[in-house]
PDB file of C-alpha atoms in Angstrom:
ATOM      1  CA  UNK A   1      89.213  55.893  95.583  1.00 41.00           C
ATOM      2  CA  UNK A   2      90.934  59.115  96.744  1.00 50.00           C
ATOM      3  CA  UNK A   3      89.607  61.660  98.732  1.00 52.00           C
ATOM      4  CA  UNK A   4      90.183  64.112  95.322  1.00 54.00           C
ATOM      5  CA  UNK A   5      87.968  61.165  93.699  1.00 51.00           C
ATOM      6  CA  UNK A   6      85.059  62.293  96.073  1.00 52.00           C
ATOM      7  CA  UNK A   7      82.147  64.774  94.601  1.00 56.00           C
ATOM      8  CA  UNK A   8      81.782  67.865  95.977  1.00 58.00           C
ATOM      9  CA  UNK A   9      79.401  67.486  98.930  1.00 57.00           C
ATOM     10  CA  UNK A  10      79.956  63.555  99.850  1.00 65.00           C
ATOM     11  CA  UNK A  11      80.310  63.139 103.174  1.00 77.00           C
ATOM     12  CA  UNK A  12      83.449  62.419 105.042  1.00 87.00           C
ATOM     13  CA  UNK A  13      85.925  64.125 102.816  1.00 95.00           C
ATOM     14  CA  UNK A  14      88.772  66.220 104.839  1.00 96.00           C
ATOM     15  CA  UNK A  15      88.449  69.758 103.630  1.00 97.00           C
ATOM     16  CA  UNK A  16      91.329  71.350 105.979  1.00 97.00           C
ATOM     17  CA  UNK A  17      93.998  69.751 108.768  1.00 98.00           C
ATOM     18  CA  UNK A  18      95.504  72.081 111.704  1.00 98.00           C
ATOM     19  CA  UNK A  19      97.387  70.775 114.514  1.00 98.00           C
ATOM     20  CA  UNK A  20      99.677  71.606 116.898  1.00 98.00           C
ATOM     21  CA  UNK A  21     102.971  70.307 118.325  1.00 98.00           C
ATOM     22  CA  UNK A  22     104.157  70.186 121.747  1.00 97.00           C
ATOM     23  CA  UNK A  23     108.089  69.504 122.053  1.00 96.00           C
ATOM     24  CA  UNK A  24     108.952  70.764 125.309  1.00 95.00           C
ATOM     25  CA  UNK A  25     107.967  69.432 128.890  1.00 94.00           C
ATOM     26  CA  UNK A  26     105.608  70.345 131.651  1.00 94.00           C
ATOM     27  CA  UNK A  27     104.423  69.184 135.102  1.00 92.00           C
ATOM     28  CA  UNK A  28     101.137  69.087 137.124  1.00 91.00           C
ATOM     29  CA  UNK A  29     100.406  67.993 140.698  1.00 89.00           C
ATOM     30  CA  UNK A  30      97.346  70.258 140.780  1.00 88.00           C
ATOM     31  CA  UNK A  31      93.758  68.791 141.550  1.00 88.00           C
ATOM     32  CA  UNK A  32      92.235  71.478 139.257  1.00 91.00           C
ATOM     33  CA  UNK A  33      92.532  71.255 135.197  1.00 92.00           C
ATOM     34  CA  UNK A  34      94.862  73.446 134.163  1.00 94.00           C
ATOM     35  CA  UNK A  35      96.056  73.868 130.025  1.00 96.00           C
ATOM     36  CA  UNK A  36      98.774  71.423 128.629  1.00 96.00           C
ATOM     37  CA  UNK A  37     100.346  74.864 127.105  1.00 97.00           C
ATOM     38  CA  UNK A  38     101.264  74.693 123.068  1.00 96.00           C
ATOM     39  CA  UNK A  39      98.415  72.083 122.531  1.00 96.00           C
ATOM     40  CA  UNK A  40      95.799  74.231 121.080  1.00 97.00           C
ATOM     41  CA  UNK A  41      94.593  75.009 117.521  1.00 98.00           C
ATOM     42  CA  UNK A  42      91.833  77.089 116.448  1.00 98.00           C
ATOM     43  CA  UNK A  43      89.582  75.998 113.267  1.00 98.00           C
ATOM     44  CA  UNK A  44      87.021  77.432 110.992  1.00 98.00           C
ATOM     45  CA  UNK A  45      84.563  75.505 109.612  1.00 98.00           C
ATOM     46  CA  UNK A  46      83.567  76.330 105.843  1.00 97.00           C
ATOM     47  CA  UNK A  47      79.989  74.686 106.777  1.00 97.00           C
ATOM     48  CA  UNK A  48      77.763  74.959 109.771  1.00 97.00           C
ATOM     49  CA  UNK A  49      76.742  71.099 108.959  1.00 97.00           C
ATOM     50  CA  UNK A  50      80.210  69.842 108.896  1.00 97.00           C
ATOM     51  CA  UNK A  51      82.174  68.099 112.031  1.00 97.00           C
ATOM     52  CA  UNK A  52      85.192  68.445 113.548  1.00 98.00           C
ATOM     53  CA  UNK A  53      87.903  65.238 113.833  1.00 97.00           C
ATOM     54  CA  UNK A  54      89.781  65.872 117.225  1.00 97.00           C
ATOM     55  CA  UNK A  55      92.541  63.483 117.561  1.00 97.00           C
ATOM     56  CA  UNK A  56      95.555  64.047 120.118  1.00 96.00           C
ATOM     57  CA  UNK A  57      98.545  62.052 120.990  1.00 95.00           C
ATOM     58  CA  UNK A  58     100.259  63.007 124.581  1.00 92.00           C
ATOM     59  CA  UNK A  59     102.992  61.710 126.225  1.00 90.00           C
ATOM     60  CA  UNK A  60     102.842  61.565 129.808  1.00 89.00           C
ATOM     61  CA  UNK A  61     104.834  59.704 132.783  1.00 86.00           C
ATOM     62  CA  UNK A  62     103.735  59.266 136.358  1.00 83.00           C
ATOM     63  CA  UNK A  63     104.103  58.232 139.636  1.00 76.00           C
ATOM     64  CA  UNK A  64     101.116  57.003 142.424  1.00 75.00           C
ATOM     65  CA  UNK A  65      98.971  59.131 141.074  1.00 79.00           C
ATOM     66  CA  UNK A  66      96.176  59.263 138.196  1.00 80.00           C
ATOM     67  CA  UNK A  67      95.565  61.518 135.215  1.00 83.00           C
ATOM     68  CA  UNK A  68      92.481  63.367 134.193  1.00 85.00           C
ATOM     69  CA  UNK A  69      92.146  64.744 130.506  1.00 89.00           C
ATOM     70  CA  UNK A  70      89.612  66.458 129.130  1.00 90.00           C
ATOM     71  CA  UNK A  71      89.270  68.043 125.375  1.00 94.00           C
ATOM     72  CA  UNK A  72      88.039  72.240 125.854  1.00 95.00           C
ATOM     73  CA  UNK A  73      86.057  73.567 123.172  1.00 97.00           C
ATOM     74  CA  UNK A  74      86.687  77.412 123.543  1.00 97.00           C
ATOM     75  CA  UNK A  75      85.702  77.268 127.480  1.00 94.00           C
ATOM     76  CA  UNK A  76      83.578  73.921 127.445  1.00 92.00           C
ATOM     77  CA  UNK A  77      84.670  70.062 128.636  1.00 90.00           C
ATOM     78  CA  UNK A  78      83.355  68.046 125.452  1.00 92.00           C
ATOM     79  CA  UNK A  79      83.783  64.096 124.563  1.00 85.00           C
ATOM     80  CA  UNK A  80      82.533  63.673 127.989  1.00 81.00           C
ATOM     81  CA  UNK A  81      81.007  60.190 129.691  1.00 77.00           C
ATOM     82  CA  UNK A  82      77.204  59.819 130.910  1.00 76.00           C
ATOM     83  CA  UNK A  83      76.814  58.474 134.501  1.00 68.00           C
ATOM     84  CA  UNK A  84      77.806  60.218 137.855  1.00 61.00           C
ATOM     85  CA  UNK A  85      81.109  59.128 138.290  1.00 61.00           C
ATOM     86  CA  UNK A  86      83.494  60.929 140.929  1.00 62.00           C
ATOM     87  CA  UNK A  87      86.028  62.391 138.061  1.00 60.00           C
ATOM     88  CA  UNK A  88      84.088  62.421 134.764  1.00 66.00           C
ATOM     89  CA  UNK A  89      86.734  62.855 131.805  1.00 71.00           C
ATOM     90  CA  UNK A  90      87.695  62.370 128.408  1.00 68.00           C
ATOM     91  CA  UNK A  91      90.032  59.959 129.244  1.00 70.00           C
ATOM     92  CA  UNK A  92      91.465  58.617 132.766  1.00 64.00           C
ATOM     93  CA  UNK A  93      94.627  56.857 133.343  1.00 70.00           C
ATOM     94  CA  UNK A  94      95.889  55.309 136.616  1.00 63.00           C
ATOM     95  CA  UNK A  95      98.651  52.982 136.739  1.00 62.00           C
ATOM     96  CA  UNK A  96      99.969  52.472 140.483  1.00 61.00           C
ATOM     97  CA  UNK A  97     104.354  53.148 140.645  1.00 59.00           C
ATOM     98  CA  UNK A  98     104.616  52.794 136.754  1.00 60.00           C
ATOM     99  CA  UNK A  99     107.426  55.893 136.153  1.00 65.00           C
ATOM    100  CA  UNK A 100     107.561  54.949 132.362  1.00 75.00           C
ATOM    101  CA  UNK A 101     106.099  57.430 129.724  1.00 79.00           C
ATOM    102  CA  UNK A 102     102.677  55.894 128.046  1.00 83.00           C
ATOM    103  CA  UNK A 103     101.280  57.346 125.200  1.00 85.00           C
ATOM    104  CA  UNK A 104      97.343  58.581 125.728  1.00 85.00           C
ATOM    105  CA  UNK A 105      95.602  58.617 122.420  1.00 91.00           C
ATOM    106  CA  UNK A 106      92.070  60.237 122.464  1.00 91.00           C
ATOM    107  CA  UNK A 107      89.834  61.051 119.043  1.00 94.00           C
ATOM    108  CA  UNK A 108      86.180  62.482 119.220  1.00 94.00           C
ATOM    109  CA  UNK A 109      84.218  63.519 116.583  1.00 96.00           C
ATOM    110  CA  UNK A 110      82.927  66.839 117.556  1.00 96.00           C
ATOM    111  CA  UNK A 111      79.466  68.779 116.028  1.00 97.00           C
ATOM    112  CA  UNK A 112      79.971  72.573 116.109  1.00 96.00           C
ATOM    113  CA  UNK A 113      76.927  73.843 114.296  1.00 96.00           C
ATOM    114  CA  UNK A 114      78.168  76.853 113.157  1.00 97.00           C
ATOM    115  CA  UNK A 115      81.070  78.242 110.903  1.00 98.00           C
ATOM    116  CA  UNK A 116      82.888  80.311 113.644  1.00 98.00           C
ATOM    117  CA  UNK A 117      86.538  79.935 114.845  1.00 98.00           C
ATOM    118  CA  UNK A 118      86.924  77.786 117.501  1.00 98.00           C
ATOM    119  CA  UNK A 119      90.024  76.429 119.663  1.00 98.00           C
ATOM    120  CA  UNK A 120      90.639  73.286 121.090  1.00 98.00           C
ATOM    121  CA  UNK A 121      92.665  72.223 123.832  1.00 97.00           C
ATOM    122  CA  UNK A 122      93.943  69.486 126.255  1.00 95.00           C
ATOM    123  CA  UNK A 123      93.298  70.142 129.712  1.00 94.00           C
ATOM    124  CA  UNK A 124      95.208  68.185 132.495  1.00 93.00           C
ATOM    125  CA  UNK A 125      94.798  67.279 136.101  1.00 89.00           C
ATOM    126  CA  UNK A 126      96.344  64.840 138.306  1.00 87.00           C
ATOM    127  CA  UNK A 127      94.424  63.060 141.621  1.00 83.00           C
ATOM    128  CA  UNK A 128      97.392  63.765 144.079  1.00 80.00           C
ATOM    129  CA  UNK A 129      99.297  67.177 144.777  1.00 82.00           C
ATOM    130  CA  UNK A 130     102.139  64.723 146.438  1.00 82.00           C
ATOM    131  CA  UNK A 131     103.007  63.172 142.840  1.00 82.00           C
ATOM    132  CA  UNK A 132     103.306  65.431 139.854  1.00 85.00           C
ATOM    133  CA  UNK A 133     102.069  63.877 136.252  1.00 88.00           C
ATOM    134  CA  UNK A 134     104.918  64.693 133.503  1.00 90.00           C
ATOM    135  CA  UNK A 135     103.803  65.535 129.942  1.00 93.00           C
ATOM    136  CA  UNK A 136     106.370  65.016 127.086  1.00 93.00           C
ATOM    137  CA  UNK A 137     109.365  63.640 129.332  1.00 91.00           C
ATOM    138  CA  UNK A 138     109.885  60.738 131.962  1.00 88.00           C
ATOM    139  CA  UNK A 139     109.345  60.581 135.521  1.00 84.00           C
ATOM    140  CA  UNK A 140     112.313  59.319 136.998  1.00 79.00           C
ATOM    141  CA  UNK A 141     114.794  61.316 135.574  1.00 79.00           C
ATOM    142  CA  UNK A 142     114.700  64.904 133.643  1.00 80.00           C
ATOM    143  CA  UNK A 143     116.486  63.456 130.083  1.00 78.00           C
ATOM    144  CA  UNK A 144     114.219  61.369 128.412  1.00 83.00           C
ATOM    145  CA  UNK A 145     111.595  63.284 126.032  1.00 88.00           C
ATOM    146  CA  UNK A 146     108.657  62.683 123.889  1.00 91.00           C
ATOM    147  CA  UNK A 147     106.636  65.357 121.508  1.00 95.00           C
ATOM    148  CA  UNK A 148     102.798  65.536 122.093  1.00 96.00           C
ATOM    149  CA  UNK A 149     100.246  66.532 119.176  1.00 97.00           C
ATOM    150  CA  UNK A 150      96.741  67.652 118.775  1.00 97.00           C
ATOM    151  CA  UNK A 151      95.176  67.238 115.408  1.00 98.00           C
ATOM    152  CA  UNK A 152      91.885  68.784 114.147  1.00 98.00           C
ATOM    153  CA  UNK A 153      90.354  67.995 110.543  1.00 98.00           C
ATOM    154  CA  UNK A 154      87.008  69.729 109.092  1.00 98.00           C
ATOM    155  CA  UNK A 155      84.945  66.599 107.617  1.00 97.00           C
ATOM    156  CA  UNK A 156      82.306  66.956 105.265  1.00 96.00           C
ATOM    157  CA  UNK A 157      79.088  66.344 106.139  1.00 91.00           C
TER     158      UNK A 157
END
């Protein structure tokens, strides 16, 4: 079965894809979230009871020092954890003098409610103004690149 195969109004069907695509590099050693600049997209749901599929793929290199990411909904931190921890994020990394670049690959299903134009974004901050976090290239040396991407899809409810 195809997604074309699906009746109009089954749930789960994609109905439209945007995305952006982040080729160049950039650098944080700031203890305050700040945007990953050329990851955002902006979507328009054709339902209020539909969802949105948030998936991103970033490239990122570091040195003592950890990551904080958080997907921004318009001005609001969502995909976030329950509890009371210290740095609550969608996703924290921390790997002690590893200068390699890792791949961070977050998804979240997101409930809008409404059929108004949103835009999503990747929001970075690092745990150490000494040590910078790279996105899209390497930390030991300025000639090794990656691309980033953030993907959003309008399911069906």
């Amino acid at each position: 079965v195809t997604a074309d195969d699906l009746a109009s109004g089954v749930g789960g069907k994609i109905l439209q894809v945007v995305s952006a695509t982040k080729a160049d590099t950039q650098s944080f050693n700031s203890e305050s979230f700040a945007d990953i600049t050329g990851l955002s997209a902006t979507i328009t749901l054709s339902s209020s009871s539909n969802k949105v599929f948030i998936m991103a793929n970033l490239y990122t290199s570091k040195g003592s020092v950890a990551e904080i990411i958080n997907f921004v909904r318009d001005s609001t931190n969502i995909a976030q954890p329950s509890g009371t921890a210290t740095r609550e994020a969608t996703m924290f990394g921390y790997n002690a003098n590893t200068l390699n670049m890792q791949q961070q690959s977050m998804s979240f299903l997101d409930t809008v409610g409404d059929t108004n134009a949103h835009t999503y974004k990747l929001q970075l901050k690092c745990t150490n103004t000494n040590n910078a976090v790279y996105v899209n290239r390497y930390y030991g040396s300025n000639d090794y690149y990656g691309i980033s991407t953030l993907t959003l899809m309008e399911v069906a409810a």
